[in-house]
PDB file of N, CA and C in Angstrom:
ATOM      1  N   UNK A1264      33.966 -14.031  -7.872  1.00  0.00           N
ATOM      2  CA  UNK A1264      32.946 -14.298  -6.883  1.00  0.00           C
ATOM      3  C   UNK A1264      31.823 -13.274  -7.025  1.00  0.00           C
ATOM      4  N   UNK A1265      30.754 -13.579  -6.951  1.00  0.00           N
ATOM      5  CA  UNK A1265      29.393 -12.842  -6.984  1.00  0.00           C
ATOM      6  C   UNK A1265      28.992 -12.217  -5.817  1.00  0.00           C
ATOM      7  N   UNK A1266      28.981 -10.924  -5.897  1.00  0.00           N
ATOM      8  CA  UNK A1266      28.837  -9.784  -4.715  1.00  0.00           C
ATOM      9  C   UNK A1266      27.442 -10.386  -4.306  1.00  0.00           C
ATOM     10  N   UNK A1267      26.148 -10.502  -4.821  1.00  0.00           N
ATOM     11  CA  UNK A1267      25.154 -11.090  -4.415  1.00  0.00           C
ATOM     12  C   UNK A1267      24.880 -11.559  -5.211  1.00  0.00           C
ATOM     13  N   UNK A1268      23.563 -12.729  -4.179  1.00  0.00           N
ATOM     14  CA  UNK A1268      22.498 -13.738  -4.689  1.00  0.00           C
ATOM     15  C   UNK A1268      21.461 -12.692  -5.052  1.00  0.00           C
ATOM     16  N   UNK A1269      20.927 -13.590  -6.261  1.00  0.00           N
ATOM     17  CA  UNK A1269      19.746 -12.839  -6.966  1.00  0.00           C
ATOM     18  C   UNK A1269      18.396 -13.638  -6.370  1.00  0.00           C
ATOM     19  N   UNK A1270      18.032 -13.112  -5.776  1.00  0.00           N
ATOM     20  CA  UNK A1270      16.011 -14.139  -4.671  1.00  0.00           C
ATOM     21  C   UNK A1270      15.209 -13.895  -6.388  1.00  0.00           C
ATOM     22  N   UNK A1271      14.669 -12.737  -6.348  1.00  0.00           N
ATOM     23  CA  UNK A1271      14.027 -12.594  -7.775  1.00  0.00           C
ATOM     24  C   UNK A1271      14.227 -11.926  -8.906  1.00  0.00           C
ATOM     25  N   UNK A1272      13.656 -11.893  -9.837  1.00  0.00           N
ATOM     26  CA  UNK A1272      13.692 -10.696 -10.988  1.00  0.00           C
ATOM     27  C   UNK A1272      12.866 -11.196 -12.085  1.00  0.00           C
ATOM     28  N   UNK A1273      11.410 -10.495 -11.735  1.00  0.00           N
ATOM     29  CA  UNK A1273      10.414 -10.649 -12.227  1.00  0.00           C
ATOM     30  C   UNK A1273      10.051  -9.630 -13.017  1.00  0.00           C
ATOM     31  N   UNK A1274       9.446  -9.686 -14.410  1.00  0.00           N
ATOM     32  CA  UNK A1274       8.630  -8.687 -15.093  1.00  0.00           C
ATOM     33  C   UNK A1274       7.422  -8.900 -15.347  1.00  0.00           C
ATOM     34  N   UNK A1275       6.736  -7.642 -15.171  1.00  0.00           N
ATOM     35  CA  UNK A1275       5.158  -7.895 -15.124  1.00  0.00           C
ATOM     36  C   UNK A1275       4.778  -6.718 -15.739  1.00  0.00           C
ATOM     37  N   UNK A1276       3.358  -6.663 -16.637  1.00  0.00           N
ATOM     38  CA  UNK A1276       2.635  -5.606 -16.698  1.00  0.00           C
ATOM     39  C   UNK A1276       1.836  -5.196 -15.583  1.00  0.00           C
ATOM     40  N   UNK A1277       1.541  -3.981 -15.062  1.00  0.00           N
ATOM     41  CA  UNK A1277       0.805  -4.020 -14.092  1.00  0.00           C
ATOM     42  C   UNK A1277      -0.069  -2.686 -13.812  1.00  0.00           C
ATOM     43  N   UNK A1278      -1.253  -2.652 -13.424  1.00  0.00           N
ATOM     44  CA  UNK A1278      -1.894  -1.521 -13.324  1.00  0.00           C
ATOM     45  C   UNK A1278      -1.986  -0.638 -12.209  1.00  0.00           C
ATOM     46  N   UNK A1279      -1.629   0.543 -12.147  1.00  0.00           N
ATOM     47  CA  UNK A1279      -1.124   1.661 -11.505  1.00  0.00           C
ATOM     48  C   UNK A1279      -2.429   2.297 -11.439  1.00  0.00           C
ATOM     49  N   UNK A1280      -2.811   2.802 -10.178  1.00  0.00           N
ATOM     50  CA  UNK A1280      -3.536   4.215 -10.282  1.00  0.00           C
ATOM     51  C   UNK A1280      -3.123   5.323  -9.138  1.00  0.00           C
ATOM     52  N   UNK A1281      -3.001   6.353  -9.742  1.00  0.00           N
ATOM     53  CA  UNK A1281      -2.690   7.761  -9.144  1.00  0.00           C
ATOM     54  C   UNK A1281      -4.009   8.389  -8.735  1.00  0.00           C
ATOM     55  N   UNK A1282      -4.293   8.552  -7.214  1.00  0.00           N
ATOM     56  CA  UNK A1282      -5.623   9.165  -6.865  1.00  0.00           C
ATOM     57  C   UNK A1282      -4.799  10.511  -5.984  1.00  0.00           C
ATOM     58  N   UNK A1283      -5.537  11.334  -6.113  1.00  0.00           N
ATOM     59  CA  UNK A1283      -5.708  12.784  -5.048  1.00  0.00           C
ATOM     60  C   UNK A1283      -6.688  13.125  -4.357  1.00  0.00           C
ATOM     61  N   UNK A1284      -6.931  13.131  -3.150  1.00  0.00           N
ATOM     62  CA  UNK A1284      -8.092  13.537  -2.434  1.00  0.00           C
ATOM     63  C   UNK A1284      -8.166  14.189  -1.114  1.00  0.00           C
ATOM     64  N   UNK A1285      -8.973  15.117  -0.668  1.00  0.00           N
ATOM     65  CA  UNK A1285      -8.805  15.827   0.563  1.00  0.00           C
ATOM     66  C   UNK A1285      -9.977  14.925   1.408  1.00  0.00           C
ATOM     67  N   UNK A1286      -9.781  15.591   2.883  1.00  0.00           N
ATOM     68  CA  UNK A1286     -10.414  15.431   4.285  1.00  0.00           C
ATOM     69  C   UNK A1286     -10.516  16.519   4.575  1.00  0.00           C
ATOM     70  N   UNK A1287     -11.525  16.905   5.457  1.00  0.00           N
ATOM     71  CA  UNK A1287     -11.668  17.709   5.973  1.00  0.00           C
ATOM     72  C   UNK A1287     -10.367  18.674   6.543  1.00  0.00           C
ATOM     73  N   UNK A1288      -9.239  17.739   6.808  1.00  0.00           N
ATOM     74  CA  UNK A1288      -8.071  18.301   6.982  1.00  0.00           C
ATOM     75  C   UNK A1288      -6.753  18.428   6.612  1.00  0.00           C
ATOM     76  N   UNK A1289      -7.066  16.935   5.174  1.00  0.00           N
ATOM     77  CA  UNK A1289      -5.566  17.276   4.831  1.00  0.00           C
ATOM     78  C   UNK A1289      -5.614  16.451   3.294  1.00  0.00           C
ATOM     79  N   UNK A1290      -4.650  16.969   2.128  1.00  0.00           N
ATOM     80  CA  UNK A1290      -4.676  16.412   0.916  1.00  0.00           C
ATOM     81  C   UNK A1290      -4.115  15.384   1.180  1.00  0.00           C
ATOM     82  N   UNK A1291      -4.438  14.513   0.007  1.00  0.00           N
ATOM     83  CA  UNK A1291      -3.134  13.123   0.123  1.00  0.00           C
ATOM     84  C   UNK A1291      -3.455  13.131  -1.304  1.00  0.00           C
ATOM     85  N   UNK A1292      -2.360  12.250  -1.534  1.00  0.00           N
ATOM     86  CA  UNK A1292      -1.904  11.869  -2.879  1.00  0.00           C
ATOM     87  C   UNK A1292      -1.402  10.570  -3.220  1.00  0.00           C
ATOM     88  N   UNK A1293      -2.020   9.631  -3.752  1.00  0.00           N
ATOM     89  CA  UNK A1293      -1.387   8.421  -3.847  1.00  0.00           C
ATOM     90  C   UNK A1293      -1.111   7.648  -5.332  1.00  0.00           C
ATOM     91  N   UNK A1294      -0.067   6.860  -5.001  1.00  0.00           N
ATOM     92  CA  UNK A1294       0.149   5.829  -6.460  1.00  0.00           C
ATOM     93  C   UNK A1294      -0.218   4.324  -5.869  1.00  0.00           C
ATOM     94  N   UNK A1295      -1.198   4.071  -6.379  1.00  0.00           N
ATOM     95  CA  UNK A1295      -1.226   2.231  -5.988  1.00  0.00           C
ATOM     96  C   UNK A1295      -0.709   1.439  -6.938  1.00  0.00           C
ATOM     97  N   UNK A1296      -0.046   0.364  -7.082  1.00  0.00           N
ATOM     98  CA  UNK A1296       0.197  -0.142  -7.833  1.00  0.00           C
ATOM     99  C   UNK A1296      -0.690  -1.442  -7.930  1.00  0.00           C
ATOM    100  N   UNK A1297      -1.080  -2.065  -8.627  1.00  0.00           N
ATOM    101  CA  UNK A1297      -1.634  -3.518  -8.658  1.00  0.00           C
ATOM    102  C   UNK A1297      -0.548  -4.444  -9.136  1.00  0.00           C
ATOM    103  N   UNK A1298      -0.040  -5.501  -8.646  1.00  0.00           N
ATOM    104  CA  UNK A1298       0.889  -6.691  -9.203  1.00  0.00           C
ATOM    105  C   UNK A1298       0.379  -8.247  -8.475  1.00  0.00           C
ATOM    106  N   UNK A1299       1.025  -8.782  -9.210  1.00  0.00           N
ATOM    107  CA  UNK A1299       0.624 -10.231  -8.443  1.00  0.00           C
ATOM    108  C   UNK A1299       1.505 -10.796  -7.480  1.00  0.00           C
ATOM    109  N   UNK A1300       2.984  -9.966  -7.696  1.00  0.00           N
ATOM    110  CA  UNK A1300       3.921 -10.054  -6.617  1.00  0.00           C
ATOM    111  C   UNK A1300       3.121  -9.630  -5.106  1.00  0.00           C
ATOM    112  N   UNK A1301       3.883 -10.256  -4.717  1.00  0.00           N
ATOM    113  CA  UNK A1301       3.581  -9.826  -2.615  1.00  0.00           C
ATOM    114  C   UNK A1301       2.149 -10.368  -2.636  1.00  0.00           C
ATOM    115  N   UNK A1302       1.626 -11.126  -2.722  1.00  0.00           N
ATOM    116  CA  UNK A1302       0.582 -12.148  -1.976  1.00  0.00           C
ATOM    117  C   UNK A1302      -0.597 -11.531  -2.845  1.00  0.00           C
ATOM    118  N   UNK A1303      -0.401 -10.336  -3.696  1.00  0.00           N
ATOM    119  CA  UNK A1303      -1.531  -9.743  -4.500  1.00  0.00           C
ATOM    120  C   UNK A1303      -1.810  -8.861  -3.848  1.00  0.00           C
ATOM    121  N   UNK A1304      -0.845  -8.474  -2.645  1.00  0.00           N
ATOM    122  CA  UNK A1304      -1.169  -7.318  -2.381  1.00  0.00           C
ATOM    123  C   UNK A1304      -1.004  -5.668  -3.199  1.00  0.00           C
ATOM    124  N   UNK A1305      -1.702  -5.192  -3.192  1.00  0.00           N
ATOM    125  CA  UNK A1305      -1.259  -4.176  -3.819  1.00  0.00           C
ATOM    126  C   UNK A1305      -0.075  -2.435  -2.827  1.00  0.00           C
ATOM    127  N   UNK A1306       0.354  -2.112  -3.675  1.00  0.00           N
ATOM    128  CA  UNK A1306       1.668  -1.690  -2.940  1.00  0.00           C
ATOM    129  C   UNK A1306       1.270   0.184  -3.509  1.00  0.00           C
ATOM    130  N   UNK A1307       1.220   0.573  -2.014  1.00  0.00           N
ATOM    131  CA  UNK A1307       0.334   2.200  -1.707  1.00  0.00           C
ATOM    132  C   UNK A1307       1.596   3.044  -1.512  1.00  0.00           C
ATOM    133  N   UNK A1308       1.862   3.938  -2.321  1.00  0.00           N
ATOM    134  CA  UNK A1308       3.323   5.218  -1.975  1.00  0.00           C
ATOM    135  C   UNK A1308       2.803   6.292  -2.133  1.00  0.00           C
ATOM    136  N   UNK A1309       2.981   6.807  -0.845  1.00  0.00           N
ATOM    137  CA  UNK A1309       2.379   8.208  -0.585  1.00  0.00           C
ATOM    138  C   UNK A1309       3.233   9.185  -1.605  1.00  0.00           C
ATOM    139  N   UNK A1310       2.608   9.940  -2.348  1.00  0.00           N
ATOM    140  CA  UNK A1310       3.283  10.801  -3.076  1.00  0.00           C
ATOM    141  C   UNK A1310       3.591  11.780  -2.627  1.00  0.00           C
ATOM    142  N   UNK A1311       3.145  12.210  -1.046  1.00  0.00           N
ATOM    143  CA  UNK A1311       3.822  13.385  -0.897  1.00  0.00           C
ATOM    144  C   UNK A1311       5.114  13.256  -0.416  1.00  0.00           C
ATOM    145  N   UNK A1312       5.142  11.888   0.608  1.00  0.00           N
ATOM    146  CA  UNK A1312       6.127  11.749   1.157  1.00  0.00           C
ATOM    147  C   UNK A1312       7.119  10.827   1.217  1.00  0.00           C
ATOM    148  N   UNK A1313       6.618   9.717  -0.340  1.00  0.00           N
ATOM    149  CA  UNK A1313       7.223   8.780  -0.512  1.00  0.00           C
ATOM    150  C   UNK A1313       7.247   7.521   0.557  1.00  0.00           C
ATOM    151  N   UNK A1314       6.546   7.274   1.138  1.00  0.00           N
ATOM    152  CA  UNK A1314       6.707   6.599   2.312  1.00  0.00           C
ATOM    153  C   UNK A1314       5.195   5.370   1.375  1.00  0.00           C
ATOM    154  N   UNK A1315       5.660   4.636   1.656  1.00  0.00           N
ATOM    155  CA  UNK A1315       5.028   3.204   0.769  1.00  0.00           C
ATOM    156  C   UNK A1315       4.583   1.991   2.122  1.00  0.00           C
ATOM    157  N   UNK A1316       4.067   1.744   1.403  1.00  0.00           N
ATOM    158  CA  UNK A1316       3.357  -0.284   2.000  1.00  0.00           C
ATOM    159  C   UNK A1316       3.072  -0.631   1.377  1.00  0.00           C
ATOM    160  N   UNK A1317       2.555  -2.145   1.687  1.00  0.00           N
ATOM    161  CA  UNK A1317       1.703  -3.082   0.917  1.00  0.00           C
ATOM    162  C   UNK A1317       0.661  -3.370   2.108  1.00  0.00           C
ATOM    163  N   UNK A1318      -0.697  -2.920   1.247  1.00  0.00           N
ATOM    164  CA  UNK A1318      -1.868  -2.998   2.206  1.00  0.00           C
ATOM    165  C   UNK A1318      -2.972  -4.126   2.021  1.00  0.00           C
ATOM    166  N   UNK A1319      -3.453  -5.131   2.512  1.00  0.00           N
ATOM    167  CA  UNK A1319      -4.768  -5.506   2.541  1.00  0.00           C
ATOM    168  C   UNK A1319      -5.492  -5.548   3.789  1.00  0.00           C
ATOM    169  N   UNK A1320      -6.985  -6.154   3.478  1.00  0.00           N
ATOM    170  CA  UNK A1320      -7.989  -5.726   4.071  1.00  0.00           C
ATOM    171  C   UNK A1320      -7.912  -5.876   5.760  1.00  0.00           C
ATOM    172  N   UNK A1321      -6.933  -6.775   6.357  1.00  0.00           N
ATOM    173  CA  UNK A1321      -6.568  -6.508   7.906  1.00  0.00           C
ATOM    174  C   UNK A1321      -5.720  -5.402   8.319  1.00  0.00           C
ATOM    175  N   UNK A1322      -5.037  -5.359   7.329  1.00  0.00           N
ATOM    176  CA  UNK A1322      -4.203  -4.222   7.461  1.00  0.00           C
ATOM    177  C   UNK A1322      -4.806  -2.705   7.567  1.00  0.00           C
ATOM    178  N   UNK A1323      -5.684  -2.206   7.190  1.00  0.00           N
ATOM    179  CA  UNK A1323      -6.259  -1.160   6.998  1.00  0.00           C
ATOM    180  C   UNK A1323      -7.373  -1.206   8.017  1.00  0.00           C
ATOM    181  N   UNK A1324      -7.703  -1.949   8.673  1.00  0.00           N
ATOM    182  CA  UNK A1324      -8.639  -2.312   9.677  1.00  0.00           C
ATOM    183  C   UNK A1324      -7.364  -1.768  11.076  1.00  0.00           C
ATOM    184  N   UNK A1325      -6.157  -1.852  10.664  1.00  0.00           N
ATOM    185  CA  UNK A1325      -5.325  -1.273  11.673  1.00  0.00           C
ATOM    186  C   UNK A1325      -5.173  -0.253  12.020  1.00  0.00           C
ATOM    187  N   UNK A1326      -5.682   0.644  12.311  1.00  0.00           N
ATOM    188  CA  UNK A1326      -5.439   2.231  12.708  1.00  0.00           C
ATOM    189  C   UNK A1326      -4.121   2.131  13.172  1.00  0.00           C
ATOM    190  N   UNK A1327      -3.640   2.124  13.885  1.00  0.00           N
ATOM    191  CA  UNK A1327      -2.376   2.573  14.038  1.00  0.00           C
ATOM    192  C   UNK A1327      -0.915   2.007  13.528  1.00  0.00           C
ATOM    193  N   UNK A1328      -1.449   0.707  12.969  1.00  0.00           N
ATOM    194  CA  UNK A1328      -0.401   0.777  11.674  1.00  0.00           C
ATOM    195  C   UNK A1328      -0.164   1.535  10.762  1.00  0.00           C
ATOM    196  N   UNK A1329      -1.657   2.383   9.807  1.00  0.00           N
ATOM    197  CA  UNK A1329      -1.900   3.278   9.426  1.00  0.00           C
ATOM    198  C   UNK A1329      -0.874   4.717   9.494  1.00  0.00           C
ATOM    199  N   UNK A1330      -1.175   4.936  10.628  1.00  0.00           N
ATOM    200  CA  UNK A1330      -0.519   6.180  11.082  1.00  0.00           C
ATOM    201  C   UNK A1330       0.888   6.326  11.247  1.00  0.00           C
ATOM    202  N   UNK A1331       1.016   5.192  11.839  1.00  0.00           N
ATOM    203  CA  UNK A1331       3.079   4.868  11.853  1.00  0.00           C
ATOM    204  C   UNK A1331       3.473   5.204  10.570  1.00  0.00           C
ATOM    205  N   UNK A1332       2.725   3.871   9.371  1.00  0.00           N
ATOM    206  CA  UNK A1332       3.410   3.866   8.357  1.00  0.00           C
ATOM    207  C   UNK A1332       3.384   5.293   7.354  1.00  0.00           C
ATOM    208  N   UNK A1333       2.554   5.865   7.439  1.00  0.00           N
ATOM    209  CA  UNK A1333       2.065   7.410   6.670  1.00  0.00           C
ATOM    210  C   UNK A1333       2.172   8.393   7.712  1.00  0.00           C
ATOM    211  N   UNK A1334       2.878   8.552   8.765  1.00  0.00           N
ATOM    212  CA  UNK A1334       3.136   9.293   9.773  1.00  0.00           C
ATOM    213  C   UNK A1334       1.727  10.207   9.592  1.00  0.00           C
ATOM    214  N   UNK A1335       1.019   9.897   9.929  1.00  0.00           N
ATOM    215  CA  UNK A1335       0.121  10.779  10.456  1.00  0.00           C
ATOM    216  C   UNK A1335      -0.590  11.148  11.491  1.00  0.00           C
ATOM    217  N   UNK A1336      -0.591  12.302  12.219  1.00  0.00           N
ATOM    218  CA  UNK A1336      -0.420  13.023  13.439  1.00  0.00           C
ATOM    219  C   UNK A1336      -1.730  12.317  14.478  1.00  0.00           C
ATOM    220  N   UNK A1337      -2.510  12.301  13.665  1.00  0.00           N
ATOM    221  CA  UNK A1337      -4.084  11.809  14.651  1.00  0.00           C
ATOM    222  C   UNK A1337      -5.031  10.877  14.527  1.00  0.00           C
ATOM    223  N   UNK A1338      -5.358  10.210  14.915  1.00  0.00           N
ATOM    224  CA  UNK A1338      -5.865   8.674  15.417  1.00  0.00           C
ATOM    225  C   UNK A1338      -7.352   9.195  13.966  1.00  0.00           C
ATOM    226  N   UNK A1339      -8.059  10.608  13.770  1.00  0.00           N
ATOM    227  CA  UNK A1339      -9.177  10.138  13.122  1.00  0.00           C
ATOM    228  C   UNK A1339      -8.522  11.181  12.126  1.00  0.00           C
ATOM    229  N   UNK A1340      -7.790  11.275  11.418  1.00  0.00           N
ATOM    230  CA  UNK A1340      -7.244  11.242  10.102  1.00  0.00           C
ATOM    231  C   UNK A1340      -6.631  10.107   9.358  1.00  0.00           C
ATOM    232  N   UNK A1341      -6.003   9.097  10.040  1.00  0.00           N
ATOM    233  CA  UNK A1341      -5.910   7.804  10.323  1.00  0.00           C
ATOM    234  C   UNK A1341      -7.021   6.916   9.916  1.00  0.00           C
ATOM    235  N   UNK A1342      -8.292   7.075  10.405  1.00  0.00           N
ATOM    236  CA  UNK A1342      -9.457   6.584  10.265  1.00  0.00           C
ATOM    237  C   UNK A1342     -10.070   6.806   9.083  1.00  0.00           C
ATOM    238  N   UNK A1343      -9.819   8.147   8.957  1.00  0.00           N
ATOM    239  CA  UNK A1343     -10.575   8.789   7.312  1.00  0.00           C
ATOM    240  C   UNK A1343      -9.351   7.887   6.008  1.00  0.00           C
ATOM    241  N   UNK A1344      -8.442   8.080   6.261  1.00  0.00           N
ATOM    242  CA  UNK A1344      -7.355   7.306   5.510  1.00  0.00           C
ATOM    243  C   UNK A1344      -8.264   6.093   5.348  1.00  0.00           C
ATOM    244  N   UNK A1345      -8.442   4.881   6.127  1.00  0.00           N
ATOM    245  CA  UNK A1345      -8.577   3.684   6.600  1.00  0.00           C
ATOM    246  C   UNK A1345     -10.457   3.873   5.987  1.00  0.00           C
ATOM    247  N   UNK A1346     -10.752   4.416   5.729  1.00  0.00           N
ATOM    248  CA  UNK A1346     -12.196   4.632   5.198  1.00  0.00           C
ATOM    249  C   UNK A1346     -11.999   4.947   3.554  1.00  0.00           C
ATOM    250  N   UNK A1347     -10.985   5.644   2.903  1.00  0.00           N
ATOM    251  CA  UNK A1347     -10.643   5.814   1.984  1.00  0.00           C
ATOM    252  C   UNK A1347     -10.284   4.308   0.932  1.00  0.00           C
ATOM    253  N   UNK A1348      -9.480   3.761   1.906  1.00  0.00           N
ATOM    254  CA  UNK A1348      -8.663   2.493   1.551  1.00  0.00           C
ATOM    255  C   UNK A1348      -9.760   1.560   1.744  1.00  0.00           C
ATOM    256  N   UNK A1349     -10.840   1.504   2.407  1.00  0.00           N
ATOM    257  CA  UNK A1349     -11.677   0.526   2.470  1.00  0.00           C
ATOM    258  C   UNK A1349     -12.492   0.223   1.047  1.00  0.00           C
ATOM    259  N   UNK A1350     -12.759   1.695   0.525  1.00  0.00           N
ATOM    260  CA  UNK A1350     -13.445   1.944  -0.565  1.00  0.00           C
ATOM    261  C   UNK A1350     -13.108   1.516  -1.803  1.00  0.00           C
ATOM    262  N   UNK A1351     -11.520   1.972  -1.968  1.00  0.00           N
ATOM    263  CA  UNK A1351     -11.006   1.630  -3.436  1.00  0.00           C
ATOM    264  C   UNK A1351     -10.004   0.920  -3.424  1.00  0.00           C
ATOM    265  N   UNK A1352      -9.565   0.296  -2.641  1.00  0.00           N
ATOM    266  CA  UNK A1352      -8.493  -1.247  -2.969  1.00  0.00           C
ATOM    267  C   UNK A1352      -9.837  -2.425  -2.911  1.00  0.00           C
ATOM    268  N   UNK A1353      -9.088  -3.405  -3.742  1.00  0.00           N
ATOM    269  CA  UNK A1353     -10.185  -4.658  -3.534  1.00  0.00           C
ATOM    270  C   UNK A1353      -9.635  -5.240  -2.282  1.00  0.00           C
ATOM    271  N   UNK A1354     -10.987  -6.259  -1.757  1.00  0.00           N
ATOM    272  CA  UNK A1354     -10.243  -7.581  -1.366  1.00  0.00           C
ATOM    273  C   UNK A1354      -9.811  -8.465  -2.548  1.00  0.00           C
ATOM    274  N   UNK A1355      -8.968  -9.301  -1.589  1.00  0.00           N
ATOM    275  CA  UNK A1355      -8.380  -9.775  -2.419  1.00  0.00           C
ATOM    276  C   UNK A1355      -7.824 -10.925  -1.963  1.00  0.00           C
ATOM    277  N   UNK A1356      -8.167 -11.952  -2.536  1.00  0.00           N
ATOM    278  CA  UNK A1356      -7.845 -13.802  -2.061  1.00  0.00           C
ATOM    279  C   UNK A1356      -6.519 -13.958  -1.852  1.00  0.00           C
ATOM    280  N   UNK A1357      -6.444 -15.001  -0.895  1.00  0.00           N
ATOM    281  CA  UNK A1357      -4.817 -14.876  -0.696  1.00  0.00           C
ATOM    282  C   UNK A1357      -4.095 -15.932  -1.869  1.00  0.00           C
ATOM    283  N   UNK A1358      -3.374 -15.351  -2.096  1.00  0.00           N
ATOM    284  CA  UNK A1358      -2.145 -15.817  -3.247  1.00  0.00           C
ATOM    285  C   UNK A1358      -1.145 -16.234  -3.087  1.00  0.00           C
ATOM    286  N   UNK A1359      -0.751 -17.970  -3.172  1.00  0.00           N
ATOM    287  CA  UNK A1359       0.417 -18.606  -3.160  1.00  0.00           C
ATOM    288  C   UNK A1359       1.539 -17.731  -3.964  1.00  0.00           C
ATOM    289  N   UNK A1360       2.357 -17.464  -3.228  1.00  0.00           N
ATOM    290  CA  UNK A1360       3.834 -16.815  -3.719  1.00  0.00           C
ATOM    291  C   UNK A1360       4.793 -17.967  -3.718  1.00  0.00           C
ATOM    292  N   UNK A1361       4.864 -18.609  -2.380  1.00  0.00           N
ATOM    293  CA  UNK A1361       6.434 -19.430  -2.383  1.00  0.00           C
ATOM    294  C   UNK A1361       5.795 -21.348  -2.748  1.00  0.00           C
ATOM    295  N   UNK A1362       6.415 -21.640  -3.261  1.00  0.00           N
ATOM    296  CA  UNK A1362       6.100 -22.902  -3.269  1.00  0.00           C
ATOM    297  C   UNK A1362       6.861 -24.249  -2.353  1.00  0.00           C
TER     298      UNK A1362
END
């Protein structure tokens, strides 16, 4: 008997970028990944703290999703984040996944 069902197992090439940047108050460090998995969203892991999402353009319009998900302490570091992310992720059309 089969311990589990397999949902996917997909291989893809896919483009990664590693950015570093300060605020007035604090470094961050990130890996984005680009894939076509997850709706085309692209998938953000904080490198300092390992703590990940998948972000698009409503999402980042969320301040305090923001902050939950990257635990961060204050509503306008949050914002500077959310100004960061506005800049260098694309939009991005929504993408049939399930058929």
């Amino acid at each position: 008997m089969e311990l589990f069902d397999k949902l996917y197992d997909e291989h893809e090439n896919t483009k990664v970028r590693f950015i570093g940047f300060t605020t007035e108050d604090t470094r961050y460090d990130f890996g984005i990944v680009y894939t076509n998995m997850f709706f085309g969203k692209p998938l953000v892991i904080c490198m300092q703290t390992g703590r990940s999402t998948l972000l698009d353009p409503k999402d980042i319009e969320d301040i305090d999703y923001l902050q939950t998900v990257f635990r961060i302490p204050d509503k306008q570091q949050a914002a500077d984040l959310a100004e960061f992310f506005r800049d260098t992720l694309p939009s991005i059309p929504f993408v049939t996944q399930y058929e």
